[in-house]
Amino acid sequence: MKLAFDIGGVLGKYPTVFLPIISALHDGGAEVFVLTDIPDKQVAQEQLNRYGYSFSPEKILCADFERYGERCKSVIIKEHGIDVLIDDHPGYCADSGCVSLFVWPDPLVPYEAIVKYM
């Protein structure tokens, strides 16, 4: 099973929720990726580290929004055979090509990941 998590409104907003979930998925044998539209992998890695996540660079997948628009994550999902996407963007979930779980971001929790690279 391959799962992909977004950073911005998912991992970045809720590290205390998703850190143990990701750990349990790893322990259970799942392959876990980060799938982001942040164009720079190093920036994505720095954000993940700040939130307490430890992903190797090959598990961080950067979708090309400039080239593919809202289909950018579906291109990566197809290339990597991802089974489940967890994201807070309706367009990415609607056209993922896999099972998509939509996270409703709490507006009271900072949305730091987006501010950092825009």
mmCIF file with all atom_site columns, C-alpha atoms in Angstrom:
data_model
loop_
_atom_site.group_PDB
_atom_site.id
_atom_site.type_symbol
_atom_site.label_atom_id
_atom_site.label_alt_id
_atom_site.label_comp_id
_atom_site.label_asym_id
_atom_site.label_entity_id
_atom_site.label_seq_id
_atom_site.pdbx_PDB_ins_code
_atom_site.Cartn_x
_atom_site.Cartn_y
_atom_site.Cartn_z
_atom_site.occupancy
_atom_site.B_iso_or_equiv
_atom_site.pdbx_formal_charge
_atom_site.auth_seq_id
_atom_site.auth_comp_id
_atom_site.auth_asym_id
_atom_site.auth_atom_id
_atom_site.pdbx_PDB_model_num
ATOM 1   C CA . MET A 1 1   ? 0.000   0.000  0.000   1.00 0.00 ? 1   MET A CA 1
ATOM 2   C CA . LYS A 1 2   ? 1.326   3.426  -0.981  1.00 0.00 ? 2   LYS A CA 1
ATOM 3   C CA . LEU A 1 3   ? -0.014  6.567  0.662   1.00 0.00 ? 3   LEU A CA 1
ATOM 4   C CA . ALA A 1 4   ? 0.818   10.218 -0.020  1.00 0.00 ? 4   ALA A CA 1
ATOM 5   C CA . PHE A 1 5   ? 0.289   13.153 2.340   1.00 0.00 ? 5   PHE A CA 1
ATOM 6   C CA . ASP A 1 6   ? 0.175   16.848 1.474   1.00 0.00 ? 6   ASP A CA 1
ATOM 7   C CA . ILE A 1 7   ? 2.216   19.251 3.589   1.00 0.00 ? 7   ILE A CA 1
ATOM 8   C CA . GLY A 1 8   ? 0.291   22.561 3.771   1.00 0.00 ? 8   GLY A CA 1
ATOM 9   C CA . GLY A 1 9   ? -3.131  21.916 5.227   1.00 0.00 ? 9   GLY A CA 1
ATOM 10  C CA . VAL A 1 10  ? -2.368  18.363 6.321   1.00 0.00 ? 10  VAL A CA 1
ATOM 11  C CA . LEU A 1 11  ? 1.079   17.555 7.747   1.00 0.00 ? 11  LEU A CA 1
ATOM 12  C CA . GLY A 1 12  ? 1.919   21.195 8.473   1.00 0.00 ? 12  GLY A CA 1
ATOM 13  C CA . LYS A 1 13  ? -1.286  21.923 10.346  1.00 0.00 ? 13  LYS A CA 1
ATOM 14  C CA . TYR A 1 14  ? -1.594  18.683 12.262  1.00 0.00 ? 14  TYR A CA 1
ATOM 15  C CA . PRO A 1 15  ? 1.810   17.166 13.094  1.00 0.00 ? 15  PRO A CA 1
ATOM 16  C CA . THR A 1 16  ? 0.610   15.860 16.455  1.00 0.00 ? 16  THR A CA 1
ATOM 17  C CA . VAL A 1 17  ? -2.126  13.919 14.660  1.00 0.00 ? 17  VAL A CA 1
ATOM 18  C CA . PHE A 1 18  ? -0.233  12.715 11.595  1.00 0.00 ? 18  PHE A CA 1
ATOM 19  C CA . LEU A 1 19  ? 3.158   11.854 13.144  1.00 0.00 ? 19  LEU A CA 1
ATOM 20  C CA . PRO A 1 20  ? 1.729   8.815  14.992  1.00 0.00 ? 20  PRO A CA 1
ATOM 21  C CA . ILE A 1 21  ? -0.433  7.854  12.007  1.00 0.00 ? 21  ILE A CA 1
ATOM 22  C CA . ILE A 1 22  ? 2.582   7.861  9.682   1.00 0.00 ? 22  ILE A CA 1
ATOM 23  C CA . SER A 1 23  ? 4.593   5.894  12.228  1.00 0.00 ? 23  SER A CA 1
ATOM 24  C CA . ALA A 1 24  ? 1.827   3.276  12.457  1.00 0.00 ? 24  ALA A CA 1
ATOM 25  C CA . LEU A 1 25  ? 1.596   3.074  8.666   1.00 0.00 ? 25  LEU A CA 1
ATOM 26  C CA . HIS A 1 26  ? 5.361   2.508  8.413   1.00 0.00 ? 26  HIS A CA 1
ATOM 27  C CA . ASP A 1 27  ? 5.216   -0.131 11.157  1.00 0.00 ? 27  ASP A CA 1
ATOM 28  C CA . GLY A 1 28  ? 2.408   -1.854 9.282   1.00 0.00 ? 28  GLY A CA 1
ATOM 29  C CA . GLY A 1 29  ? 4.425   -2.060 6.072   1.00 0.00 ? 29  GLY A CA 1
ATOM 30  C CA . ALA A 1 30  ? 2.895   0.817  4.097   1.00 0.00 ? 30  ALA A CA 1
ATOM 31  C CA . GLU A 1 31  ? 5.058   2.991  1.870   1.00 0.00 ? 31  GLU A CA 1
ATOM 32  C CA . VAL A 1 32  ? 4.471   6.627  2.820   1.00 0.00 ? 32  VAL A CA 1
ATOM 33  C CA . PHE A 1 33  ? 5.264   9.616  0.616   1.00 0.00 ? 33  PHE A CA 1
ATOM 34  C CA . VAL A 1 34  ? 4.879   13.355 0.868   1.00 0.00 ? 34  VAL A CA 1
ATOM 35  C CA . LEU A 1 35  ? 3.224   14.770 -2.235  1.00 0.00 ? 35  LEU A CA 1
ATOM 36  C CA . THR A 1 36  ? 3.405   18.538 -2.436  1.00 0.00 ? 36  THR A CA 1
ATOM 37  C CA . ASP A 1 37  ? 3.036   21.322 -4.968  1.00 0.00 ? 37  ASP A CA 1
ATOM 38  C CA . ILE A 1 38  ? 5.968   23.101 -3.345  1.00 0.00 ? 38  ILE A CA 1
ATOM 39  C CA . PRO A 1 39  ? 8.348   23.281 -6.309  1.00 0.00 ? 39  PRO A CA 1
ATOM 40  C CA . ASP A 1 40  ? 11.573  23.031 -4.287  1.00 0.00 ? 40  ASP A CA 1
ATOM 41  C CA . LYS A 1 41  ? 12.279  19.692 -2.567  1.00 0.00 ? 41  LYS A CA 1
ATOM 42  C CA . GLN A 1 42  ? 14.746  21.286 -0.141  1.00 0.00 ? 42  GLN A CA 1
ATOM 43  C CA . VAL A 1 43  ? 12.103  23.797 1.014   1.00 0.00 ? 43  VAL A CA 1
ATOM 44  C CA . ALA A 1 44  ? 9.636   20.936 1.471   1.00 0.00 ? 44  ALA A CA 1
ATOM 45  C CA . GLN A 1 45  ? 12.238  18.941 3.441   1.00 0.00 ? 45  GLN A CA 1
ATOM 46  C CA . GLU A 1 46  ? 12.952  21.932 5.711   1.00 0.00 ? 46  GLU A CA 1
ATOM 47  C CA . GLN A 1 47  ? 9.251   22.387 6.446   1.00 0.00 ? 47  GLN A CA 1
ATOM 48  C CA . LEU A 1 48  ? 8.785   18.719 7.220   1.00 0.00 ? 48  LEU A CA 1
ATOM 49  C CA . ASN A 1 49  ? 11.801  18.763 9.544   1.00 0.00 ? 49  ASN A CA 1
ATOM 50  C CA . ARG A 1 50  ? 10.420  21.823 11.348  1.00 0.00 ? 50  ARG A CA 1
ATOM 51  C CA . TYR A 1 51  ? 7.186   19.931 12.033  1.00 0.00 ? 51  TYR A CA 1
ATOM 52  C CA . GLY A 1 52  ? 9.067   16.868 13.309  1.00 0.00 ? 52  GLY A CA 1
ATOM 53  C CA . TYR A 1 53  ? 8.721   14.596 10.267  1.00 0.00 ? 53  TYR A CA 1
ATOM 54  C CA . SER A 1 54  ? 11.644  12.552 8.999   1.00 0.00 ? 54  SER A CA 1
ATOM 55  C CA . PHE A 1 55  ? 11.244  11.704 5.313   1.00 0.00 ? 55  PHE A CA 1
ATOM 56  C CA . SER A 1 56  ? 14.118  10.707 3.068   1.00 0.00 ? 56  SER A CA 1
ATOM 57  C CA . PRO A 1 57  ? 14.401  12.894 -0.068  1.00 0.00 ? 57  PRO A CA 1
ATOM 58  C CA . GLU A 1 58  ? 13.202  10.078 -2.350  1.00 0.00 ? 58  GLU A CA 1
ATOM 59  C CA . LYS A 1 59  ? 9.917   9.961  -0.400  1.00 0.00 ? 59  LYS A CA 1
ATOM 60  C CA . ILE A 1 60  ? 9.231   13.657 -1.045  1.00 0.00 ? 60  ILE A CA 1
ATOM 61  C CA . LEU A 1 61  ? 7.500   14.125 -4.383  1.00 0.00 ? 61  LEU A CA 1
ATOM 62  C CA . CYS A 1 62  ? 7.151   17.623 -5.833  1.00 0.00 ? 62  CYS A CA 1
ATOM 63  C CA . ALA A 1 63  ? 4.300   18.056 -8.305  1.00 0.00 ? 63  ALA A CA 1
ATOM 64  C CA . ASP A 1 64  ? 4.718   20.551 -11.158 1.00 0.00 ? 64  ASP A CA 1
ATOM 65  C CA . PHE A 1 65  ? 1.769   22.922 -10.798 1.00 0.00 ? 65  PHE A CA 1
ATOM 66  C CA . GLU A 1 66  ? 3.180   25.335 -13.386 1.00 0.00 ? 66  GLU A CA 1
ATOM 67  C CA . ARG A 1 67  ? 3.082   22.607 -16.039 1.00 0.00 ? 67  ARG A CA 1
ATOM 68  C CA . TYR A 1 68  ? -0.009  20.581 -15.069 1.00 0.00 ? 68  TYR A CA 1
ATOM 69  C CA . GLY A 1 69  ? -2.187  22.876 -12.940 1.00 0.00 ? 69  GLY A CA 1
ATOM 70  C CA . GLU A 1 70  ? -4.588  21.036 -10.659 1.00 0.00 ? 70  GLU A CA 1
ATOM 71  C CA . ARG A 1 71  ? -3.723  17.755 -12.409 1.00 0.00 ? 71  ARG A CA 1
ATOM 72  C CA . CYS A 1 72  ? -0.122  18.007 -11.149 1.00 0.00 ? 72  CYS A CA 1
ATOM 73  C CA . LYS A 1 73  ? -0.569  15.567 -8.273  1.00 0.00 ? 73  LYS A CA 1
ATOM 74  C CA . SER A 1 74  ? -2.465  13.028 -10.380 1.00 0.00 ? 74  SER A CA 1
ATOM 75  C CA . VAL A 1 75  ? 0.562   12.844 -12.706 1.00 0.00 ? 75  VAL A CA 1
ATOM 76  C CA . ILE A 1 76  ? 2.835   11.938 -9.765  1.00 0.00 ? 76  ILE A CA 1
ATOM 77  C CA . ILE A 1 77  ? 0.256   9.541  -8.307  1.00 0.00 ? 77  ILE A CA 1
ATOM 78  C CA . LYS A 1 78  ? 0.139   7.629  -11.581 1.00 0.00 ? 78  LYS A CA 1
ATOM 79  C CA . GLU A 1 79  ? 3.949   7.596  -11.956 1.00 0.00 ? 79  GLU A CA 1
ATOM 80  C CA . HIS A 1 80  ? 4.473   6.195  -8.442  1.00 0.00 ? 80  HIS A CA 1
ATOM 81  C CA . GLY A 1 81  ? 1.429   3.930  -8.167  1.00 0.00 ? 81  GLY A CA 1
ATOM 82  C CA . ILE A 1 82  ? 0.049   5.750  -5.123  1.00 0.00 ? 82  ILE A CA 1
ATOM 83  C CA . ASP A 1 83  ? -3.093  4.120  -3.695  1.00 0.00 ? 83  ASP A CA 1
ATOM 84  C CA . VAL A 1 84  ? -4.300  6.847  -1.300  1.00 0.00 ? 84  VAL A CA 1
ATOM 85  C CA . LEU A 1 85  ? -3.914  10.644 -1.272  1.00 0.00 ? 85  LEU A CA 1
ATOM 86  C CA . ILE A 1 86  ? -4.551  12.708 1.876   1.00 0.00 ? 86  ILE A CA 1
ATOM 87  C CA . ASP A 1 87  ? -4.897  16.378 0.887   1.00 0.00 ? 87  ASP A CA 1
ATOM 88  C CA . ASP A 1 88  ? -6.738  19.594 1.740   1.00 0.00 ? 88  ASP A CA 1
ATOM 89  C CA . HIS A 1 89  ? -7.185  20.830 -1.829  1.00 0.00 ? 89  HIS A CA 1
ATOM 90  C CA . PRO A 1 90  ? -10.490 19.797 -3.448  1.00 0.00 ? 90  PRO A CA 1
ATOM 91  C CA . GLY A 1 91  ? -9.068  19.928 -6.979  1.00 0.00 ? 91  GLY A CA 1
ATOM 92  C CA . TYR A 1 92  ? -6.235  17.572 -6.118  1.00 0.00 ? 92  TYR A CA 1
ATOM 93  C CA . CYS A 1 93  ? -8.603  15.152 -4.396  1.00 0.00 ? 93  CYS A CA 1
ATOM 94  C CA . ALA A 1 94  ? -11.190 15.280 -7.184  1.00 0.00 ? 94  ALA A CA 1
ATOM 95  C CA . ASP A 1 95  ? -8.705  14.360 -9.906  1.00 0.00 ? 95  ASP A CA 1
ATOM 96  C CA . SER A 1 96  ? -6.247  12.172 -8.031  1.00 0.00 ? 96  SER A CA 1
ATOM 97  C CA . GLY A 1 97  ? -6.690  8.889  -9.883  1.00 0.00 ? 97  GLY A CA 1
ATOM 98  C CA . CYS A 1 98  ? -6.678  7.044  -6.543  1.00 0.00 ? 98  CYS A CA 1
ATOM 99  C CA . VAL A 1 99  ? -8.647  6.984  -3.296  1.00 0.00 ? 99  VAL A CA 1
ATOM 100 C CA . SER A 1 100 ? -8.586  10.530 -1.904  1.00 0.00 ? 100 SER A CA 1
ATOM 101 C CA . LEU A 1 101 ? -9.167  11.557 1.686   1.00 0.00 ? 101 LEU A CA 1
ATOM 102 C CA . PHE A 1 102 ? -10.006 15.233 2.080   1.00 0.00 ? 102 PHE A CA 1
ATOM 103 C CA . VAL A 1 103 ? -8.809  17.098 5.177   1.00 0.00 ? 103 VAL A CA 1
ATOM 104 C CA . TRP A 1 104 ? -10.817 20.161 6.195   1.00 0.00 ? 104 TRP A CA 1
ATOM 105 C CA . PRO A 1 105 ? -8.153  22.513 7.591   1.00 0.00 ? 105 PRO A CA 1
ATOM 106 C CA . ASP A 1 106 ? -9.070  24.277 10.816  1.00 0.00 ? 106 ASP A CA 1
ATOM 107 C CA . PRO A 1 107 ? -8.915  28.037 10.095  1.00 0.00 ? 107 PRO A CA 1
ATOM 108 C CA . LEU A 1 108 ? -7.672  28.657 13.638  1.00 0.00 ? 108 LEU A CA 1
ATOM 109 C CA . VAL A 1 109 ? -4.526  26.567 13.046  1.00 0.00 ? 109 VAL A CA 1
ATOM 110 C CA . PRO A 1 110 ? -1.718  28.423 11.181  1.00 0.00 ? 110 PRO A CA 1
ATOM 111 C CA . TYR A 1 111 ? -1.242  27.566 7.524   1.00 0.00 ? 111 TYR A CA 1
ATOM 112 C CA . GLU A 1 112 ? 2.521   28.090 7.630   1.00 0.00 ? 112 GLU A CA 1
ATOM 113 C CA . ALA A 1 113 ? 3.559   25.863 4.740   1.00 0.00 ? 113 ALA A CA 1
ATOM 114 C CA . ILE A 1 114 ? 1.855   28.014 2.121   1.00 0.00 ? 114 ILE A CA 1
ATOM 115 C CA . VAL A 1 115 ? 3.286   31.261 3.502   1.00 0.00 ? 115 VAL A CA 1
ATOM 116 C CA . LYS A 1 116 ? 6.863   29.943 3.286   1.00 0.00 ? 116 LYS A CA 1
ATOM 117 C CA . TYR A 1 117 ? 7.107   29.436 -0.473  1.00 0.00 ? 117 TYR A CA 1
ATOM 118 C CA . MET A 1 118 ? 4.665   31.881 -2.033  1.00 0.00 ? 118 MET A CA 1
#
